[in-house]
């Protein structure tokens, strides 16, 4: 009896010695919530890849502040209730210090109040609706906002393409789509352009012929179509079937290889505003594109790049704060300035008072079944 | 004017799809007094069967259509045999709840297997566009309307002119007496499910061709709308289901064209409420008192 007790004691001392160094470098837990399945799954997968790649790079170099970063990834299927469940799980059970996500603005608007209430830093890589970061002082984003994106497109259409009348087809179920349409309309009419038709649809619809027939009757020079790629493909196909030949254009929601796959020739000569172009000659972009291709076997889209930047922003902030306390990470994120910005793949970033980054946009044309870089627009 | 004609063409193409799905609802209701809520999901399964046949096994379009119809017929028989037949003597509400369960089961099995992402449907028939003045009609719209009408006439023929059809009508009229007359009720019911399911599958494949997009949840809305179409025309009546489908398709397109596209989905249900208030037995239905 006594002997076994002694052995147990020795063993437990040995084990505690083993555990001790492990405890000193407990991993920093960071959560991520993306729509890995569901109607915008390519967005979720690209974003998850970007985040994974960033953290693996950091961990390979020994992590931050001597700790590795542990990524806890959740899939929300692009459903509001799943976003809320995942957020509660990450915060209460996993005790993460920050959450990267969501992709879509409608979903980020569900996630933001939960993070704000628990005082956890949230950084959405891609949600462009202005209301997202207005939820509170713990909510950040890595992308520009709709305001800017809609204006950029209106300028491009009116000034560069010289098209003076536009129609709009808007997804009424999406905050993202409605936001873009509103800012496009404001900027376009201010320039002197005319909106000749305004139609709407619900995400996930499959028959758009009624609306498109009306748009055709209005004879616009250009159709603004802010939405996500899964709806854009069928819309473009049906528009071409009905004999609408003018160019269509949209925002970063178009950025998916699936778009060209579904729309095929119907997408030729269309334009969209985006966060970055993989064709850019910037060395940071080139390294990122090369490493990403090696790892995942495809060219990274803007979502992958933004998510990579969002993850790196967090790492940089933890380094600057010398702590993984959410409140200190928050302060460190706000400490980037115009002269000393964060340098990411999608451009330089520092935050304004609403925690929106100040950065540039690019315009991409779909040509020959490929995305071709057209222009960079600075704020 | 051109605009209205164009919209009506759009509406008829959409309506013929609702009509095909509604036929299955109506047949099953006519015979079993069961609203088969899994019917919309059989339509989805049909679309996927067509998808596999066309893209992986490289069938031609007509063969793919027949394959999907055959596969869905088998699926319909299996569902009837294992989910509905054991409950045939149970209260009707249990059957209804089981149908909803089967619906969720099919959707979620497909999500588990293939993921929820929509996928493009193989475009086996190259698109051709015909202009009549300024009005556009595509070969796909013509195919959809033609195939639907042929299938509907075929169904009418089976029900009215064949021995099996006679047996179906007998079972629908009075199950017990039909049994006493020597009709194999189980076989007739299984056949009804097979025919109804294959029509839904045909609609699924045609929709794939028309919209170029299929996903595991695609059956929910069209399923509900086809149900409304069946009620609108008079549930249990085959020409009623066709009429209801066309009316619904045209109404939907005209509403989104001339009122607002946001109320498009609401239209079907507003029509449902009105028809239930004004003429509960549907346009072609006769008023019948429930047997006590």
XYZ file of C-alpha atoms in Angstrom:
671
model
C 0.000 0.000 0.000
C 2.690 2.379 1.117
C 4.903 1.465 -1.798
C 2.231 2.138 -4.383
C 1.517 5.458 -2.720
C 5.173 6.403 -3.066
C 5.195 5.464 -6.730
C 2.058 7.514 -7.247
C 3.676 10.491 -5.528
C 6.814 10.263 -7.629
C 4.791 9.880 -10.792
C 2.632 12.852 -9.975
C 5.706 15.003 -9.295
C 7.173 13.917 -12.602
C 3.963 14.729 -14.393
C 3.665 18.118 -12.788
C 7.161 18.887 -14.017
C 6.047 17.923 -17.475
C 2.939 20.027 -17.287
C 4.651 23.103 -15.889
C 6.387 24.290 -19.074
C 3.236 23.543 -21.047
C 1.211 25.786 -18.768
C 3.649 28.617 -19.195
C 2.962 28.639 -22.916
C -0.777 28.036 -22.947
C -2.007 28.723 -26.452
C -3.813 31.945 -27.287
C -7.253 30.931 -28.438
C -8.818 32.800 -31.344
C -12.200 31.857 -32.766
C -13.437 32.123 -36.333
C -17.022 31.859 -37.618
C -17.573 31.388 -41.349
C -20.245 29.941 -43.696
C -18.222 26.876 -44.708
C -21.354 25.233 -46.121
C -24.498 26.810 -47.554
C -25.260 29.160 -50.403
C -22.110 31.282 -50.027
C -19.792 28.432 -49.086
C -16.915 29.491 -51.331
C -16.697 32.702 -49.277
C -16.501 30.742 -46.040
C -13.926 28.292 -47.322
C -11.650 30.988 -48.764
C -11.873 32.971 -45.541
C -11.114 29.949 -43.391
C -8.124 29.137 -45.602
C -6.784 32.686 -45.253
C -7.020 32.595 -41.470
C -5.504 29.117 -41.231
C -2.592 30.106 -43.408
C -1.881 33.243 -41.362
C -1.834 31.407 -38.035
C 0.236 28.543 -39.379
C 2.837 31.035 -40.572
C 2.886 32.721 -37.182
C 3.104 29.420 -35.305
C 5.903 28.189 -37.554
C 7.902 31.232 -36.481
C 7.331 30.410 -32.807
C 3.981 32.120 -32.239
C 3.320 35.403 -30.415
C 4.642 36.328 -26.962
C 6.031 32.791 -26.696
C 2.626 31.125 -27.149
C 1.193 29.324 -30.111
C -2.110 30.482 -31.537
C -4.927 27.989 -31.453
C -7.626 28.549 -34.073
C -11.136 27.311 -33.270
C -13.173 27.297 -36.463
C -16.983 27.193 -36.516
C -19.351 26.729 -39.486
C -22.613 28.712 -39.405
C -24.097 27.606 -42.781
C -25.023 31.272 -43.443
C -27.781 31.063 -40.814
C -28.284 33.731 -38.185
C -29.166 31.328 -35.374
C -26.032 29.269 -36.023
C -23.884 32.406 -35.840
C -25.304 33.178 -32.416
C -24.778 29.598 -31.195
C -21.212 29.478 -32.455
C -20.392 32.836 -30.863
C -21.769 31.758 -27.472
C -19.802 28.526 -27.646
C -16.544 30.283 -28.550
C -16.888 32.910 -25.846
C -18.307 30.878 -22.975
C -16.790 27.447 -23.465
C -13.579 28.005 -25.404
C -12.812 31.405 -23.825
C -11.371 32.910 -26.967
C -9.785 36.389 -26.842
C -11.033 37.437 -30.263
C -13.348 36.268 -33.029
C -12.687 36.591 -36.757
C -15.950 36.666 -38.742
C -18.529 36.712 -40.185
C -18.318 37.062 -43.957
C -21.758 38.489 -44.785
C -22.907 41.807 -43.329
C -26.286 40.400 -42.262
C -24.510 37.754 -40.212
C -21.906 40.130 -38.786
C -24.786 42.247 -37.532
C -25.877 39.213 -35.494
C -22.375 38.457 -34.253
C -21.307 42.005 -33.340
C -23.734 42.659 -30.429
C -22.771 39.321 -28.844
C -19.035 40.109 -28.995
C -19.598 43.675 -27.831
C -21.639 42.516 -24.820
C -18.883 40.100 -23.752
C -16.145 42.629 -24.561
C -14.405 40.287 -27.007
C -12.597 41.788 -29.990
C -14.407 40.982 -33.223
C -12.850 41.611 -36.592
C -14.835 40.873 -39.704
C -12.641 40.359 -42.731
C -15.262 41.140 -45.346
C -18.513 42.683 -44.059
C -18.816 46.008 -45.811
C -22.096 47.347 -44.396
C -21.362 50.524 -42.381
C -23.648 49.544 -39.495
C -21.492 46.579 -38.483
C -18.749 48.447 -36.654
C -21.181 51.021 -35.277
C -22.403 48.318 -32.873
C -19.586 49.090 -30.450
C -15.941 49.808 -29.740
C -14.819 46.159 -29.871
C -15.941 45.653 -33.465
C -13.429 46.085 -36.304
C -13.196 45.160 -39.944
C -10.403 44.582 -42.460
C -12.284 45.777 -45.558
C -13.534 49.154 -46.781
C -17.244 49.974 -46.397
C -20.189 49.986 -48.834
C -20.235 53.730 -48.814
C -16.841 53.761 -50.508
C -17.454 50.709 -52.699
C -20.755 52.026 -54.084
C -19.233 55.428 -54.784
C -16.198 53.929 -56.506
C -18.400 51.951 -58.863
C -20.663 54.928 -59.611
C -17.605 57.008 -60.495
C -16.165 54.292 -62.663
C -19.410 53.719 -64.566
C -20.154 57.406 -65.081
C -16.678 58.783 -65.691
C -14.613 55.928 -67.141
C -17.239 53.901 -68.989
C -19.278 57.046 -69.742
C -22.604 55.311 -69.221
C -25.280 57.791 -68.231
C -28.283 55.642 -67.289
C -28.366 52.706 -64.893
C -30.862 50.172 -63.656
C -30.487 48.444 -60.299
C -31.474 44.940 -59.223
C -31.155 44.606 -55.469
C -31.455 41.682 -53.039
C -33.937 43.029 -50.497
C -33.046 40.274 -48.040
C -29.406 41.366 -47.803
C -28.106 44.361 -45.848
C -25.019 44.236 -48.007
C -26.926 44.524 -51.256
C -29.250 47.251 -50.033
C -26.321 49.269 -48.655
C -24.346 49.131 -51.883
C -27.376 50.063 -53.974
C -28.140 53.069 -51.808
C -24.608 54.490 -52.027
C -24.330 53.733 -55.722
C -27.576 55.571 -56.366
C -26.552 58.601 -54.301
C -23.159 58.949 -55.949
C -24.433 58.213 -59.456
C -27.262 60.734 -59.379
C -24.972 63.332 -57.835
C -22.644 62.932 -60.819
C -25.588 63.525 -63.181
C -26.494 59.934 -64.035
C -30.042 58.662 -64.034
C -31.435 55.533 -62.394
C -34.102 54.334 -64.834
C -35.313 51.195 -63.055
C -35.087 49.825 -59.543
C -36.053 46.185 -59.097
C -35.577 43.740 -56.263
C -35.353 40.011 -55.550
C -34.922 37.728 -52.552
C -31.676 35.808 -52.116
C -32.003 32.223 -53.233
C -34.755 32.948 -55.770
C -34.273 31.228 -59.060
C -36.611 33.041 -61.429
C -35.616 36.638 -62.163
C -37.271 36.970 -65.554
C -40.122 39.185 -64.380
C -37.752 41.831 -62.996
C -35.336 41.531 -65.905
C -38.123 41.996 -68.449
C -38.964 45.280 -66.748
C -35.326 46.338 -66.704
C -35.065 45.543 -70.395
C -38.070 47.766 -71.100
C -36.346 50.672 -69.302
C -33.362 50.433 -71.721
C -30.515 51.277 -69.318
C -26.843 51.626 -70.372
C -25.678 49.689 -67.325
C -27.218 47.463 -64.666
C -25.918 47.643 -61.102
C -26.319 44.281 -59.439
C -24.940 44.248 -55.909
C -25.332 40.720 -54.589
C -23.595 37.432 -53.912
C -22.222 35.217 -56.656
C -24.734 32.403 -56.151
C -27.584 34.661 -57.320
C -25.541 36.651 -59.842
C -24.851 33.647 -62.103
C -28.514 32.798 -62.788
C -29.421 36.503 -63.074
C -26.780 37.123 -65.744
C -27.817 34.014 -67.682
C -31.478 34.968 -67.665
C -30.672 38.577 -68.568
C -28.709 37.497 -71.626
C -31.509 35.104 -72.598
C -33.949 37.988 -72.557
C -31.641 39.935 -74.809
C -30.169 42.447 -72.355
C -26.695 43.086 -73.755
C -25.450 46.010 -71.632
C -22.714 45.432 -69.017
C -23.665 44.516 -65.469
C -21.622 45.419 -62.434
C -21.483 44.760 -58.717
C -19.331 44.661 -55.631
C -16.978 42.259 -53.911
C -19.816 39.730 -53.529
C -19.082 38.771 -57.121
C -15.601 37.555 -56.308
C -15.834 33.773 -56.609
C -14.638 31.329 -59.260
C -18.180 29.873 -59.091
C -19.530 33.012 -60.730
C -17.739 32.426 -64.013
C -18.474 28.715 -63.709
C -22.248 29.307 -63.533
C -22.600 32.389 -65.720
C -20.046 31.471 -68.383
C -20.202 33.807 -71.356
C -23.046 35.784 -69.778
C -20.510 37.396 -67.425
C -18.235 38.701 -70.188
C -17.651 42.440 -70.054
C -19.054 42.861 -66.548
C -17.271 44.822 -63.820
C -17.055 44.675 -60.054
C -15.251 46.542 -57.315
C -12.954 44.480 -55.124
C -10.407 44.632 -52.318
C -7.355 43.443 -54.176
C -6.311 41.823 -57.422
C -4.041 38.763 -57.391
C -2.428 40.266 -60.506
C -0.978 43.165 -58.513
C 2.806 43.498 -58.765
C 3.215 44.342 -55.079
C 5.743 41.924 -53.548
C 3.553 41.264 -50.532
C 0.681 40.220 -52.816
C 2.963 38.067 -54.955
C 4.350 36.145 -51.960
C 0.874 35.667 -50.573
C -0.516 34.415 -53.884
C 2.413 32.039 -54.362
C 2.203 30.550 -50.846
C -1.566 30.243 -51.006
C -1.464 28.473 -54.354
C 1.119 26.063 -53.013
C -1.000 25.301 -49.967
C -4.547 25.180 -51.388
C -3.984 24.723 -55.113
C -5.953 27.770 -56.285
C -5.577 31.508 -56.712
C -6.683 33.280 -53.543
C -9.754 35.489 -53.941
C -10.204 38.756 -52.044
C -11.895 36.950 -49.159
C -8.842 34.810 -48.551
C -6.609 37.885 -48.688
C -8.807 39.910 -46.320
C -9.099 37.055 -43.856
C -5.356 36.606 -43.926
C -4.993 40.319 -43.192
C -7.601 40.195 -40.415
C -5.727 37.350 -38.720
C -2.388 39.141 -39.090
C -3.903 42.350 -37.728
C -4.847 40.481 -34.563
C -1.385 38.935 -34.264
C 0.246 42.331 -34.750
C -2.061 43.882 -32.159
C -1.290 41.163 -29.600
C 2.423 41.761 -30.212
C 2.042 45.509 -29.747
C -0.108 45.121 -26.645
C 2.298 42.544 -25.181
C -0.843 40.865 -23.909
C -3.754 38.792 -25.150
C -6.302 40.676 -23.020
C -9.207 41.638 -25.292
C -9.247 45.246 -24.042
C -5.526 45.634 -24.706
C -5.830 44.064 -28.165
C -8.547 46.597 -28.857
C -6.346 49.524 -27.828
C -3.448 48.186 -29.877
C -5.650 47.932 -32.981
C -6.595 51.591 -32.573
C -2.917 52.566 -32.305
C -2.192 52.143 -36.041
C -1.939 55.532 -37.728
C -1.633 56.980 -41.180
C 2.159 57.212 -40.837
C 2.535 53.875 -39.145
C -0.167 51.693 -40.676
C -0.500 47.933 -40.761
C 0.850 46.656 -44.064
C -1.275 43.819 -45.373
C -1.902 41.995 -48.609
C -4.959 44.111 -49.377
C -3.112 47.389 -48.821
C -2.176 49.516 -45.848
C -4.661 49.735 -43.024
C -5.321 52.085 -40.144
C -8.636 52.659 -38.455
C -10.840 55.743 -38.352
C -12.905 56.639 -35.284
C -15.606 54.148 -36.345
C -13.031 51.328 -36.594
C -13.307 51.226 -40.372
C -10.008 50.868 -42.206
C -8.941 53.589 -44.597
C -7.739 51.776 -47.734
C -8.083 51.574 -51.510
C -10.284 49.559 -53.894
C -9.696 47.958 -57.296
C -12.033 47.538 -60.276
C -12.020 44.156 -61.992
C -13.391 43.279 -65.401
C -14.495 39.784 -66.418
C -12.832 39.117 -69.747
C -12.155 35.855 -71.544
C -13.498 33.891 -68.564
C -10.977 35.541 -66.244
C -10.798 38.406 -63.787
C -8.739 41.198 -65.281
C -7.431 44.125 -63.231
C -8.729 47.484 -64.491
C -7.944 50.233 -61.984
C -7.061 51.075 -58.393
C -9.095 53.747 -56.631
C -7.803 55.494 -53.515
C -10.130 57.103 -50.979
C -48.152 45.394 -74.403
C -44.986 43.596 -75.471
C -44.019 43.668 -71.877
C -47.186 41.919 -70.768
C -46.896 39.207 -73.419
C -43.278 38.604 -72.397
C -44.282 38.380 -68.756
C -47.057 35.923 -69.565
C -44.585 33.696 -71.419
C -42.325 33.817 -68.360
C -45.328 32.991 -66.198
C -46.467 30.023 -68.268
C -42.989 28.461 -68.162
C -42.885 28.825 -64.389
C -46.509 27.720 -64.070
C -45.997 24.503 -66.005
C -43.396 23.490 -63.438
C -45.772 24.192 -60.557
C -48.429 22.243 -62.438
C -46.215 19.163 -62.767
C -45.449 19.170 -59.046
C -49.064 19.883 -58.157
C -50.199 16.768 -60.053
C -48.342 14.552 -57.573
C -49.927 16.324 -54.605
C -53.348 15.999 -56.085
C -53.029 12.319 -56.996
C -51.820 11.298 -53.561
C -54.468 13.417 -51.899
C -57.153 12.026 -54.172
C -56.336 8.480 -53.184
C -55.055 8.616 -49.626
C -56.429 11.973 -48.416
C -52.797 12.662 -47.491
C -51.012 15.947 -48.117
C -47.596 14.562 -48.899
C -45.305 17.326 -47.699
C -42.265 15.357 -48.795
C -43.366 15.815 -52.398
C -41.323 18.995 -52.870
C -38.248 17.092 -51.741
C -38.887 14.309 -54.209
C -38.811 17.054 -56.828
C -35.395 18.040 -55.424
C -34.207 14.418 -55.489
C -35.360 14.205 -59.098
C -33.299 17.258 -59.983
C -30.227 15.665 -58.394
C -30.815 12.308 -60.089
C -30.929 14.181 -63.381
C -27.798 16.075 -62.395
C -25.859 12.862 -61.758
C -27.151 11.189 -64.884
C -26.226 14.148 -67.079
C -22.915 15.187 -65.571
C -21.281 11.972 -64.332
C -22.748 9.295 -66.556
C -23.047 11.604 -69.504
C -26.612 10.652 -70.446
C -28.365 12.623 -73.162
C -31.041 14.988 -71.913
C -34.099 12.811 -72.702
C -32.372 9.772 -71.158
C -31.429 11.788 -68.103
C -35.030 12.931 -67.766
C -36.306 9.347 -67.973
C -33.663 8.142 -65.532
C -34.618 10.821 -63.001
C -38.303 9.969 -63.407
C -37.627 6.262 -62.924
C -35.366 6.829 -59.923
C -37.884 9.117 -58.259
C -40.658 6.588 -58.899
C -38.660 3.971 -56.988
C -37.989 6.487 -54.232
C -41.709 7.311 -54.043
C -42.562 3.625 -53.671
C -39.932 3.160 -50.951
C -41.190 6.168 -48.996
C -44.780 4.995 -49.253
C -43.858 1.448 -48.217
C -41.798 2.344 -45.164
C -43.126 5.692 -43.960
C -46.792 5.835 -44.903
C -48.108 2.294 -45.280
C -47.459 1.293 -41.639
C -49.576 4.296 -40.628
C -52.439 3.763 -43.016
C -54.879 2.959 -40.231
C -53.525 5.664 -37.914
C -55.234 9.083 -37.637
C -54.562 11.336 -40.615
C -52.580 13.813 -38.524
C -49.897 11.161 -37.825
C -49.463 10.673 -41.550
C -49.118 14.408 -42.079
C -46.452 14.686 -39.391
C -44.609 11.707 -40.848
C -44.647 13.415 -44.237
C -43.016 16.492 -42.732
C -40.447 14.210 -41.104
C -39.659 12.517 -44.419
C -39.252 15.955 -45.971
C -36.622 17.003 -43.410
C -34.930 13.633 -43.666
C -34.470 13.924 -47.436
C -33.213 17.506 -47.254
C -30.726 16.832 -44.512
C -29.448 13.587 -45.996
C -28.664 15.498 -49.170
C -26.953 18.305 -47.233
C -24.924 15.740 -45.318
C -23.917 14.003 -48.497
C -23.396 16.862 -50.952
C -23.294 20.018 -48.820
C -25.789 22.852 -48.999
C -24.057 24.825 -51.741
C -26.012 25.357 -54.930
C -24.448 23.796 -58.013
C -24.818 24.525 -61.705
C -26.903 22.058 -63.713
C -25.295 20.529 -66.819
C -26.553 22.434 -69.851
C -27.013 19.532 -72.241
C -29.352 21.425 -74.541
C -27.628 24.470 -76.051
C -29.603 27.634 -75.616
C -31.404 29.035 -78.606
C -33.248 32.307 -78.477
C -36.126 33.189 -80.787
C -37.305 36.736 -81.256
C -40.880 37.497 -82.204
C -40.732 41.234 -82.640
C -39.269 42.277 -79.341
C -40.579 39.277 -77.453
C -38.076 36.630 -76.492
C -38.773 32.945 -76.189
C -36.043 30.353 -75.646
C -35.956 26.736 -76.737
C -35.766 25.784 -73.057
C -39.050 27.496 -72.311
C -40.620 25.652 -75.224
C -39.194 22.346 -73.975
C -40.525 22.940 -70.480
C -43.999 23.787 -71.666
C -44.125 20.929 -74.187
C -42.775 18.252 -71.846
C -45.210 19.359 -69.119
C -48.192 19.275 -71.430
C -47.244 15.863 -72.854
C -46.835 14.417 -69.355
C -50.146 15.862 -68.234
C -52.000 14.351 -71.179
C -50.266 11.046 -70.577
C -51.454 11.118 -66.981
C -55.012 11.985 -67.999
C -54.907 9.076 -70.428
C -53.681 6.639 -67.775
C -56.281 7.731 -65.259
C -59.253 7.855 -67.631
C -58.596 5.185 -70.235
C -56.612 2.342 -68.685
C -57.569 -0.440 -66.305
C -55.054 0.777 -63.734
C -56.564 4.235 -63.951
C -59.997 2.800 -63.376
C -58.683 1.000 -60.292
C -57.150 4.265 -59.060
C -60.429 6.058 -59.415
C -62.178 3.233 -57.623
C -59.730 3.326 -54.703
C -60.077 7.078 -54.498
C -63.872 6.781 -54.427
C -64.187 4.120 -51.771
C -61.255 2.089 -50.510
C -63.217 -0.639 -48.720
C -65.545 -1.352 -51.606
C -62.628 -1.336 -54.031
C -60.929 -3.942 -51.849
C -64.067 -6.081 -51.890
C -64.169 -5.818 -55.660
C -60.787 -7.487 -55.760
C -58.560 -4.464 -56.315
C -55.085 -4.740 -54.797
C -55.168 -1.469 -52.895
C -51.499 -1.601 -51.814
C -50.366 -1.963 -55.378
C -52.557 0.883 -56.624
C -51.361 3.219 -53.884
C -47.721 2.360 -54.584
C -48.347 3.043 -58.259
C -49.918 6.395 -57.462
C -46.814 7.382 -55.509
C -44.578 6.185 -58.330
C -46.405 8.224 -60.963
C -46.684 11.336 -58.787
C -42.998 11.171 -57.861
C -41.846 10.700 -61.433
C -43.801 13.802 -62.497
C -42.141 15.784 -59.700
C -38.744 14.498 -60.841
C -39.473 15.629 -64.392
C -40.236 19.089 -63.000
C -36.937 18.985 -61.081
C -34.882 18.204 -64.161
C -36.690 20.844 -66.217
C -36.056 23.413 -63.503
C -32.388 22.494 -63.504
C -32.277 23.192 -67.212
C -34.295 26.390 -66.881
C -32.614 28.002 -63.863
C -29.190 26.299 -64.050
C -29.056 25.998 -60.265
C -29.985 23.173 -57.902
C -29.496 22.669 -54.160
C -30.894 20.430 -51.406
C -33.348 23.064 -50.200
C -34.751 23.878 -53.626
C -37.894 21.803 -53.013
C -39.305 23.752 -50.095
C -40.784 26.796 -51.822
C -41.926 25.170 -55.086
C -43.378 22.335 -52.976
C -45.478 24.749 -50.956
C -46.509 26.678 -54.032
C -47.491 23.533 -55.913
C -49.595 22.611 -52.894
C -51.325 25.980 -53.182
C -51.804 25.329 -56.898
C -53.430 21.986 -56.127
C -55.790 23.573 -53.597
C -56.518 26.430 -55.972
C -57.623 24.125 -58.758
C -59.415 21.779 -56.384
C -57.294 19.218 -54.580
C -57.813 15.689 -55.841
C -58.779 16.863 -59.329
C -56.125 16.405 -62.015
C -57.126 19.162 -64.487
C -57.530 21.414 -61.430
C -53.885 20.947 -60.475
C -52.791 21.935 -63.966
C -55.028 24.975 -64.029
C -53.898 25.993 -60.538
C -50.234 25.661 -61.500
C -50.586 27.890 -64.541
C -52.652 30.503 -62.702
C -50.133 30.622 -59.878
C -47.114 30.933 -62.181
C -48.665 33.754 -64.179
C -49.970 35.543 -61.078
C -46.545 35.412 -59.484
C -44.735 36.824 -62.481
C -47.303 39.554 -63.075
C -47.254 40.606 -59.445
C -43.488 40.921 -59.377
C -43.588 42.779 -62.671
C -46.347 45.248 -61.936
C -46.649 45.498 -58.156
C -43.428 44.552 -56.398
C -41.013 41.664 -56.584
C -40.765 41.590 -52.803
C -44.312 40.300 -52.418
C -43.775 37.599 -55.035
C -43.665 34.702 -52.579
C -46.524 36.137 -50.571
C -48.863 36.041 -53.574
C -49.190 32.274 -53.518
C -50.254 32.317 -49.901
C -52.603 35.251 -50.296
C -54.268 33.290 -53.093
C -54.448 30.266 -50.785
C -56.186 32.239 -48.056
C -58.649 33.771 -50.500
C -59.545 30.501 -52.129
C -60.084 28.885 -48.734
C -62.373 31.751 -47.723
C -64.353 32.012 -50.944
C -64.337 28.599 -52.537
C -62.720 26.018 -50.255
C -63.136 23.184 -52.758
C -61.112 25.016 -55.403
C -61.994 26.344 -58.844
C -62.971 23.008 -60.388
C -64.008 21.376 -57.114
C -67.550 20.495 -56.237
C -68.840 21.232 -52.785
C -68.854 17.985 -50.891
C -70.010 17.392 -47.375
C -67.610 15.332 -45.262
C -69.032 11.910 -44.578
C -69.964 11.528 -40.931
